[in-house]
Coordinates of C-alpha atoms in Angstrom, one line a residue:
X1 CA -21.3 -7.2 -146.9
X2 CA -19.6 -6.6 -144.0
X3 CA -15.7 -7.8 -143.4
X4 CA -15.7 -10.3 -140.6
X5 CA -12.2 -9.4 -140.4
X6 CA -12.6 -6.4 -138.8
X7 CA -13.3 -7.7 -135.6
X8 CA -9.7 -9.0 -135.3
X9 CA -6.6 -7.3 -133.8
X10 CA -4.9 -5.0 -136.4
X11 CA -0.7 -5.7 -136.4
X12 CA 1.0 -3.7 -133.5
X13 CA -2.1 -3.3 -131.2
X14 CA -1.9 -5.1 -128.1
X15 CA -4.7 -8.0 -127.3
X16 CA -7.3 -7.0 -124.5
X17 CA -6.6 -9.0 -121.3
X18 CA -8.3 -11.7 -119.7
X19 CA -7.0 -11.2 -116.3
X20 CA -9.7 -10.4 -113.7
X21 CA -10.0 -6.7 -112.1
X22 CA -7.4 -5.8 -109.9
X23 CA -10.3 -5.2 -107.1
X24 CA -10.4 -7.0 -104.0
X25 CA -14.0 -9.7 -104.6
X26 CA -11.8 -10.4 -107.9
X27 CA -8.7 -11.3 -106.4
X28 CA -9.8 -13.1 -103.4
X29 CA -8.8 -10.8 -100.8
X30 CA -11.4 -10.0 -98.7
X31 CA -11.6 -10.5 -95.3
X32 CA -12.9 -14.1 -93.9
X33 CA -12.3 -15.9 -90.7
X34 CA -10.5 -18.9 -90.9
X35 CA -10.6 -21.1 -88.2
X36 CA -7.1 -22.6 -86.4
X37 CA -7.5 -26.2 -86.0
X38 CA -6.0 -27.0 -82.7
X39 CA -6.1 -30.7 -81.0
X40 CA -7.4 -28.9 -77.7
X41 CA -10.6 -27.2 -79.8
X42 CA -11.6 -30.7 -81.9
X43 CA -11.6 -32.9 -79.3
X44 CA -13.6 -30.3 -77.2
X45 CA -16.0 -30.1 -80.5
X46 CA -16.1 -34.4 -80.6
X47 CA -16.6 -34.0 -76.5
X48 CA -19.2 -32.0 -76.4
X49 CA -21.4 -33.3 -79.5
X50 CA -21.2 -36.4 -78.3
X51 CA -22.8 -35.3 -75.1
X52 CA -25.2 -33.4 -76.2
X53 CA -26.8 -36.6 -78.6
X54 CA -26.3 -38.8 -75.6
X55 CA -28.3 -36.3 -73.5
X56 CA -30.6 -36.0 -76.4
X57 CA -30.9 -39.4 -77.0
X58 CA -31.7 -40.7 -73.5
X59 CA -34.8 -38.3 -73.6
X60 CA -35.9 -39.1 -76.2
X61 CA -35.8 -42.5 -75.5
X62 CA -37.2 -42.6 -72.0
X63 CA -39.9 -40.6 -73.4
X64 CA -41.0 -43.2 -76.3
X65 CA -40.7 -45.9 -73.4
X66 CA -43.4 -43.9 -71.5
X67 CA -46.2 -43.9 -74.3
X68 CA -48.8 -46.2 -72.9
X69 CA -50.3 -48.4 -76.2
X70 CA -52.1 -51.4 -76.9
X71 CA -52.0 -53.1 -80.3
X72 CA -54.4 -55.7 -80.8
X73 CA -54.7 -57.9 -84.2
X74 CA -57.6 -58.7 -85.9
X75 CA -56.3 -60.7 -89.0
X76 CA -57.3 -64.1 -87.7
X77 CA -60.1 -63.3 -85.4
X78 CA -61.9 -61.8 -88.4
X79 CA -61.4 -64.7 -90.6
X80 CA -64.6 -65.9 -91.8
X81 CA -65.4 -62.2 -92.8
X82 CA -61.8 -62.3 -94.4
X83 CA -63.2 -65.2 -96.3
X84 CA -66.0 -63.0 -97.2
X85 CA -64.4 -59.9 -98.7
X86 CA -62.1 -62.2 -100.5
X87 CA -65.1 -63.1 -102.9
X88 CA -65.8 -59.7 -104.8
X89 CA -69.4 -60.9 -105.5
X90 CA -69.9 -60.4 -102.1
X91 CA -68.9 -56.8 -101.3
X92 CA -72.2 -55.2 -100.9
X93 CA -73.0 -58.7 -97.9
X94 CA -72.2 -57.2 -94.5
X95 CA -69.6 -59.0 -92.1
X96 CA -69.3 -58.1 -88.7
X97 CA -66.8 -59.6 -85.8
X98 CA -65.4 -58.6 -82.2
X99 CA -62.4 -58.4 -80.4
X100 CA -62.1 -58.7 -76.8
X101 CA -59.1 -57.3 -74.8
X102 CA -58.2 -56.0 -71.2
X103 CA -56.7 -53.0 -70.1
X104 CA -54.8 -54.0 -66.7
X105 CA -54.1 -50.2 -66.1
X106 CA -55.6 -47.1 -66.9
X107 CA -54.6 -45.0 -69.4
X108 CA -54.7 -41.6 -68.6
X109 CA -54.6 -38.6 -71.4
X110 CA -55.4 -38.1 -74.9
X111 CA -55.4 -41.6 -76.5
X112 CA -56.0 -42.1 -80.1
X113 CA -56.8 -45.2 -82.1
X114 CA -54.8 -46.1 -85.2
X115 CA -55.4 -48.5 -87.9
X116 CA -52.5 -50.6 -88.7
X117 CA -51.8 -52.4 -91.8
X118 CA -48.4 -54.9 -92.7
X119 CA -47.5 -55.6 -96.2
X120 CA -49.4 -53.3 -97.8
X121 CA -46.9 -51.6 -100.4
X122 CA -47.9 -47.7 -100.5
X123 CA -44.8 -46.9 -102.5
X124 CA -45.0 -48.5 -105.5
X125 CA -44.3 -45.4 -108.1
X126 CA -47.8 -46.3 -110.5
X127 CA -49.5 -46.7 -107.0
X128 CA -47.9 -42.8 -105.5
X129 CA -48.7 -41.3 -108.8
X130 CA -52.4 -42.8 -109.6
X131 CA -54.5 -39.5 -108.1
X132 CA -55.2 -36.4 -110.0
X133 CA -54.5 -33.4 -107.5
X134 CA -56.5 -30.9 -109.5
X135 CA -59.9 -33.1 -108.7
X136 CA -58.9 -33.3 -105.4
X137 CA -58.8 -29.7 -105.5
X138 CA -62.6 -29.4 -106.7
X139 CA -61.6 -28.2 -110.0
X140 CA -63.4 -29.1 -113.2
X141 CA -60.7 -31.5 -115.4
X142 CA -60.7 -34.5 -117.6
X143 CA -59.3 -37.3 -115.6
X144 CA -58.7 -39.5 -119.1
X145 CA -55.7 -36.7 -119.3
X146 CA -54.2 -37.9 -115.7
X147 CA -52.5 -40.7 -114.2
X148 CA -55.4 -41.8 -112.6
X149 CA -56.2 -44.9 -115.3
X150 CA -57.3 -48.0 -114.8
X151 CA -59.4 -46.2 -112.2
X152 CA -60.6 -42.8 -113.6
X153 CA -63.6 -44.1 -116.1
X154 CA -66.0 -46.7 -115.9
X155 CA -66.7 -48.6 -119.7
X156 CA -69.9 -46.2 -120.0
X157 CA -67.4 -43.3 -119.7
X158 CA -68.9 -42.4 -116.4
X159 CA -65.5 -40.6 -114.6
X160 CA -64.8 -41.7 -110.4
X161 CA -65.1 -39.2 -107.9
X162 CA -62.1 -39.5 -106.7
X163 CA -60.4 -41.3 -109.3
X164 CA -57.0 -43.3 -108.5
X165 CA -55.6 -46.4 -107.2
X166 CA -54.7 -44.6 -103.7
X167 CA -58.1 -43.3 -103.4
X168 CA -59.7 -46.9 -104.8
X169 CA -58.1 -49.1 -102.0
X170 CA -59.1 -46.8 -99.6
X171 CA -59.3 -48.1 -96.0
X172 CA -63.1 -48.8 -95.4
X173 CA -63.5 -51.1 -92.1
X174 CA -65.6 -49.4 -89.1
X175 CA -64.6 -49.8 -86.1
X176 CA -66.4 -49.2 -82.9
X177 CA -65.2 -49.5 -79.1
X178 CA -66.9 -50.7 -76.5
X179 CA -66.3 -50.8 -72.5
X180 CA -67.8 -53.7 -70.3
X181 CA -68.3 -51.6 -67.1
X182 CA -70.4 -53.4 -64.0
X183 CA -72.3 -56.1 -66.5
X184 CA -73.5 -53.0 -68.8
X185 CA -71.6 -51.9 -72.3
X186 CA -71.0 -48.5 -73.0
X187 CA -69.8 -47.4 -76.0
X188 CA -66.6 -45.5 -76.0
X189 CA -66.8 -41.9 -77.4
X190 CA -64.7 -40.8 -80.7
X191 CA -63.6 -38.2 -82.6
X192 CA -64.0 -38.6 -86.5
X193 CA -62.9 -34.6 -87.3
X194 CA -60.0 -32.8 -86.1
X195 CA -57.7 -35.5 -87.4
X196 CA -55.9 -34.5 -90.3
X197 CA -53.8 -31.6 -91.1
X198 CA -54.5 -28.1 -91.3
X199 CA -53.0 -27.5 -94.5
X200 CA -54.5 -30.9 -96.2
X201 CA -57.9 -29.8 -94.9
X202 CA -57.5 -26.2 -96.2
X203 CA -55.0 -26.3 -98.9
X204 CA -54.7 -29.7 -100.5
X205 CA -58.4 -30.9 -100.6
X206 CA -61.6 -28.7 -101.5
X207 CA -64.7 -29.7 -102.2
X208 CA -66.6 -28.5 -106.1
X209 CA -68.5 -25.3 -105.7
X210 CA -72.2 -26.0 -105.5
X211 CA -75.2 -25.4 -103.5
X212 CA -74.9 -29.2 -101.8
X213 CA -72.5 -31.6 -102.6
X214 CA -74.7 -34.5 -104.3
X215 CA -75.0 -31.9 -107.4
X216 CA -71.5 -30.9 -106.7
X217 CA -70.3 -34.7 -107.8
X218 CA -73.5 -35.3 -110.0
X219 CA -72.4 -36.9 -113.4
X220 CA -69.8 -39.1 -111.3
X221 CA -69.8 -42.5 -109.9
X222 CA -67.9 -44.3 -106.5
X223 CA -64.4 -45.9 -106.8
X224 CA -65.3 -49.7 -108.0
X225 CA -64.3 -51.3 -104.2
X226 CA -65.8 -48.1 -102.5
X227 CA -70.0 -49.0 -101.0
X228 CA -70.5 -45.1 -100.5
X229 CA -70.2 -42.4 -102.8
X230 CA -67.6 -39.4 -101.8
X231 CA -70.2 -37.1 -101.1
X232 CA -71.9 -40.0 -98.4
X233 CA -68.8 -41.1 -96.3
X234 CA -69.6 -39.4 -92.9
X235 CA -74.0 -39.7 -92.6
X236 CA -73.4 -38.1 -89.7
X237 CA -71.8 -34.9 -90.1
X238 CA -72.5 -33.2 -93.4
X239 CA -69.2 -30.8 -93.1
X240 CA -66.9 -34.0 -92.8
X241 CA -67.8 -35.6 -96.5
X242 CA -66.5 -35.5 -100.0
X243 CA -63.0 -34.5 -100.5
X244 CA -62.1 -33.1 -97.1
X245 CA -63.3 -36.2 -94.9
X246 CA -60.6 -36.9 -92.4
X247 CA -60.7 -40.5 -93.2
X248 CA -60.3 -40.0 -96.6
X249 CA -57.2 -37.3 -96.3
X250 CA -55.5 -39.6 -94.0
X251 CA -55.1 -42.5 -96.4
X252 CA -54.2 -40.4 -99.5
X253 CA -51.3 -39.4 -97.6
X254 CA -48.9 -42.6 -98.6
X255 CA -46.5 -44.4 -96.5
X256 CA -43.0 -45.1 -97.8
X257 CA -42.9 -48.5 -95.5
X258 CA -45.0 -51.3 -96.4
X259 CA -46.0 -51.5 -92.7
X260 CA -47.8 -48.1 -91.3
X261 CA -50.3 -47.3 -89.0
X262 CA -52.6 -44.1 -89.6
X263 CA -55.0 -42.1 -87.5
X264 CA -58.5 -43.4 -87.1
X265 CA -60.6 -41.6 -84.5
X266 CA -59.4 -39.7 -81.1
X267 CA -61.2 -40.8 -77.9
X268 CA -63.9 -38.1 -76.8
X269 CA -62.8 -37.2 -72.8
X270 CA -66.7 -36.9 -71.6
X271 CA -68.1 -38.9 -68.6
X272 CA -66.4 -42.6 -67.5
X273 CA -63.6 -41.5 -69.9
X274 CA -62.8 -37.8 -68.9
X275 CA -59.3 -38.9 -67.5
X276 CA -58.9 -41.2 -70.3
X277 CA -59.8 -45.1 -70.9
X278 CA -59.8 -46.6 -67.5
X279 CA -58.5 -50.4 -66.9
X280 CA -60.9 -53.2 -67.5
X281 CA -62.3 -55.4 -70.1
X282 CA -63.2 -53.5 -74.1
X283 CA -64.1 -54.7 -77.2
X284 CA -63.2 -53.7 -80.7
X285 CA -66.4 -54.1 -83.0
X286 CA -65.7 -54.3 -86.6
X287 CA -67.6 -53.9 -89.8
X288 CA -65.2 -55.6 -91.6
X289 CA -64.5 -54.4 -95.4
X290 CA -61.2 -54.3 -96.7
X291 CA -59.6 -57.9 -97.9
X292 CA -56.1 -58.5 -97.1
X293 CA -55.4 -62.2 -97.1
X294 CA -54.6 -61.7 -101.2
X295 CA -51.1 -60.0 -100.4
X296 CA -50.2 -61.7 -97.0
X297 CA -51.3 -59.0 -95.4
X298 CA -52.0 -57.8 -91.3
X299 CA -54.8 -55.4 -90.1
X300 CA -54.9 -54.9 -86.2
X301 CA -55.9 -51.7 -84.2
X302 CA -53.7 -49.5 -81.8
X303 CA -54.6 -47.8 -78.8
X304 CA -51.8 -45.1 -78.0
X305 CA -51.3 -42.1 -75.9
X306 CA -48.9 -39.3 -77.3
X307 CA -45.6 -37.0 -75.6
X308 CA -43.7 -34.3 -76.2
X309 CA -41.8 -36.0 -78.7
X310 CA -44.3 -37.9 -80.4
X311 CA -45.7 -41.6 -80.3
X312 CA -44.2 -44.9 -79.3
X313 CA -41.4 -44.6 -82.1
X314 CA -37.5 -44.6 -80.1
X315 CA -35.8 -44.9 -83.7
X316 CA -34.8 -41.0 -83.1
X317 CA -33.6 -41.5 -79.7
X318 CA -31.3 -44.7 -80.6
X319 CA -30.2 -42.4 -84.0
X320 CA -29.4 -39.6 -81.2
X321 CA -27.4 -42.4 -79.1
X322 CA -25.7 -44.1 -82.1
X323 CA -24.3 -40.6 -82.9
X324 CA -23.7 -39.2 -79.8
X325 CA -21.6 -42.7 -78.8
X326 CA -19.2 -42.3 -82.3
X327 CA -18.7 -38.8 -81.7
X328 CA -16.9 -39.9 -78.2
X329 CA -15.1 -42.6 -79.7
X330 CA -14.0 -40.6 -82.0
X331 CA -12.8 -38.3 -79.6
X332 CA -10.8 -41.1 -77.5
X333 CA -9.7 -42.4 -81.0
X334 CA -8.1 -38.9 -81.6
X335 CA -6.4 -38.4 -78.0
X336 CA -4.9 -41.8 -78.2
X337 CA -3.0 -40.9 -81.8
X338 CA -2.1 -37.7 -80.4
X339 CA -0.9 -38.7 -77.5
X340 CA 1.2 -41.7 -79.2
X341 CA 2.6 -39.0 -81.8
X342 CA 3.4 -36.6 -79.0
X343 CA 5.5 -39.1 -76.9
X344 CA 7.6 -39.9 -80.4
X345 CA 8.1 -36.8 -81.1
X346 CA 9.6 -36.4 -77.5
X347 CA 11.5 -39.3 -77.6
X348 CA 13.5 -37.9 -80.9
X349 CA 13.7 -34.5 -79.8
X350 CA 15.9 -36.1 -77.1
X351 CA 18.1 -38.0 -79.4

C-alpha cells in the first residue's frame, strides 16, 4: 500500500512557492492606456452626448409625428356579432358588420393595415410556452410530450395541427376595405404574403414533407376555436397555407404588452390606389370571429404609413430627449460645483 506520506515535504527542504511568475501578464505590468480625468474632457464628454441624443431625439420624433394613420374601433359597432361569438354554440353561424370612415387627406406611400387588440394578455408564461416548436418545424413528434396541453389532443386522442394555446386563440376576423368612389364601391387591393419575416418564413416554420399538404397533416384535426384546418387558411393561394401562412406567423410571434397591434395585409399600389389611398369615404367590412367582450377587451383596425425609423411609435425619440436633456444637466450640475470649489480654493490660497 502506498505511504500517503510521501507526498509531504521531508525536514530541511524548502516548500514550493505560491507566488505567481515573475513575467509581466503575471504581475500586472503590461502596457494599458489609462485615461486622465480632467474637468475640461467630462464636461466636453456630458456636452456633447447630450447633443447628440437631443439631435437624435428631435428626429426621431419629428419623424414619428409624420406617419399618417387612422385607427378606427370596431368593439361597439360590431356588437350584435360580439353577442354572437360570445355563445360557443354558435361558432360555425356567420356574422358580418361595417364600418364607415373618411379620409380628409390622401395618404400617399406604402400603407399597411394592422389589427389591434387591448387587453389581451400575450405574456402570461403557460400562454408563451403552450406551442411545440418542433411541429412547427414539420417534424414528426408526440405533442402529449410538449407543453402544448390542454390544447394538443382531442378525448379520441386525435393530436391539433398546430397544437397550443397561442396557436388556438389565433386571430381569425376577415377584414375587407372598401372605397366609395363617384356612387360605385371598389374594393381596395391587399397583400396577404410578404408580411412576415424572412427568417420565420424560412427558418422557424416549415411545412411536413408530402406530396400536398392535406396528406401532409392527415391523422390531425383543427385547434377547437379554429373553422379551417391549417392546411385550408389561405383558399386562395396554395403556397400561403399550413404552417408558413403569414397570418398564422404573425400571431405566434407574442407581444409582451397586453395592448399590440400586428400586421394584417399591405395595400396593393395598382390603379385608383397607385399613389396610395386617396381622401374620401371607405368602409371596413368584417367577418367577425374572434370574441373579446369575456376579458374587457378592444379590437379596432389601423391604417398607417411607415418612415425611416419605423411606425407611429415616438417612445424612442422622447427616450433619446430624456437622455440627451440629463446629460446637459449634468454637465451644468458639474460646472457649477467646480466652479464653486475653484473660487474657495482661491479665496484660501489668499489667506
Amino acid at each position: 500500500m502506498e505511504n500517503k506520506t510521501s507526498f509531504l515535504p521531508r525536514e530541511g527542504e524548502a516548500q514550493p512557492s505560491r507566488c505567481p511568475d515573475n513575467s509581466a501578464f503575471k504581475q500586472q505590468r503590461l502596457p494599458a492606456w489609462k485615461p486622465q480625468l480632467t474637468i475640461a474632457s467630462v464636461l466636453s464628454s456630458f456636452f456633447l452626448i447630450g447633443a447628440f441624443c437631443l439631435t437624435v431625439g428631435v428626429c426621431l420624433v419629428l419623424s414619428a409625428n409624420s406617419v399618417r394613420e387612422i385607427q378606427v374601433d370596431y368593439s361597439d359597432k360590431c356588437s350584435d356579432c360580439s353577442k354572437l361569438r360570445e355563445n360557443s354554440s354558435n361558432w360555425n353561424k356567420e356574422c358580418h358588420c361595417s364600418v364607415n370612415f373618411t379620409l380628409k387627406e390622401d395618404i400617399l406611400g406604402d400603407v399597411f393595415m394592422y389589427y389591434g387588440l387591448q387587453n389581451f394578455y400575450q405574456n402570461h408564461r403557460r400562454y408563451v410556452m403552450s406551442r411545440s416548436d418542433a411541429q412547427l418545424l414539420g417534424r414528426n413528434v408526440n405533442i402529449q410530450r410538449s407543453y402544448c396541453a390542454p390544447f394538443s389532443t382531442y378525448r379520441n386522442g386525435t393530436p391539433m395541427a398546430p397544437c397550443g394555446a397561442i396557436a388556438n386563440s389565433m386571430f381569425n376576423d376577415t377584414i375587407d376595405l372598401y372605397y366609395n368612389h363617384n356612387s360605385s364601391v371598389i374594393q381596395v387591393p391587399l397583400l396577404k404574403t410578404g408580411n412576415s419575416w424572412w427568417t420565420d418564413k424560412n427558418v422557424k416554420f416549415r411545412n411536413p414533407n408530402s406530396y400536398n399538404l392535406s396528406s401532409a397533416f392527415a391523422g390531425t384535426a383543427r385547434p377547437p376555436y379554429w373553422q379551417k384546418p391549417v392546411y385550408q387558411l389561405d383558399e386562395e393561394d396554395e403556397r400561403n397555407n399550413g404552417y408558413v401562412n403569414d397570418d398564422f406567423i404573425i400571431w405566434m410571434r407574442v407581444s409582451a404588452f397586453a395592448t399590440f397591434r400586428n400586421l394584417y395585409r399591405r395595400v396593393r399600389r395598382v390603379r385608383h390606389f397607385a399613389e396610395g389611398l386617396p381622401a374620401g369615404n371607405y368602409s371596413f367590412h368584417i367577418a367577425y370571429n374572434f370574441p373579446v367582450t369575456r376579458f374587457k377587451g378592444r379590437k379596432h383596425v389601423i391604417l398607417s404609413t411607415v418612415v425611416w425609423s419605423g411606425g407611429s411609435n415616438p417612445f424612442l425619440g422622447i427616450a433619446y430627449l430624456v437622455c440627451g436633456t440629463a446629460a446637459i444637466l449634468t454637465g451644468f450640475v458639474i460646472t457649477g460645483i467646480h466652479l464653486k470649489l475653484r473660487k474657495k480654493k482661491t479665496y484660501f490660497q489668499k489667506q
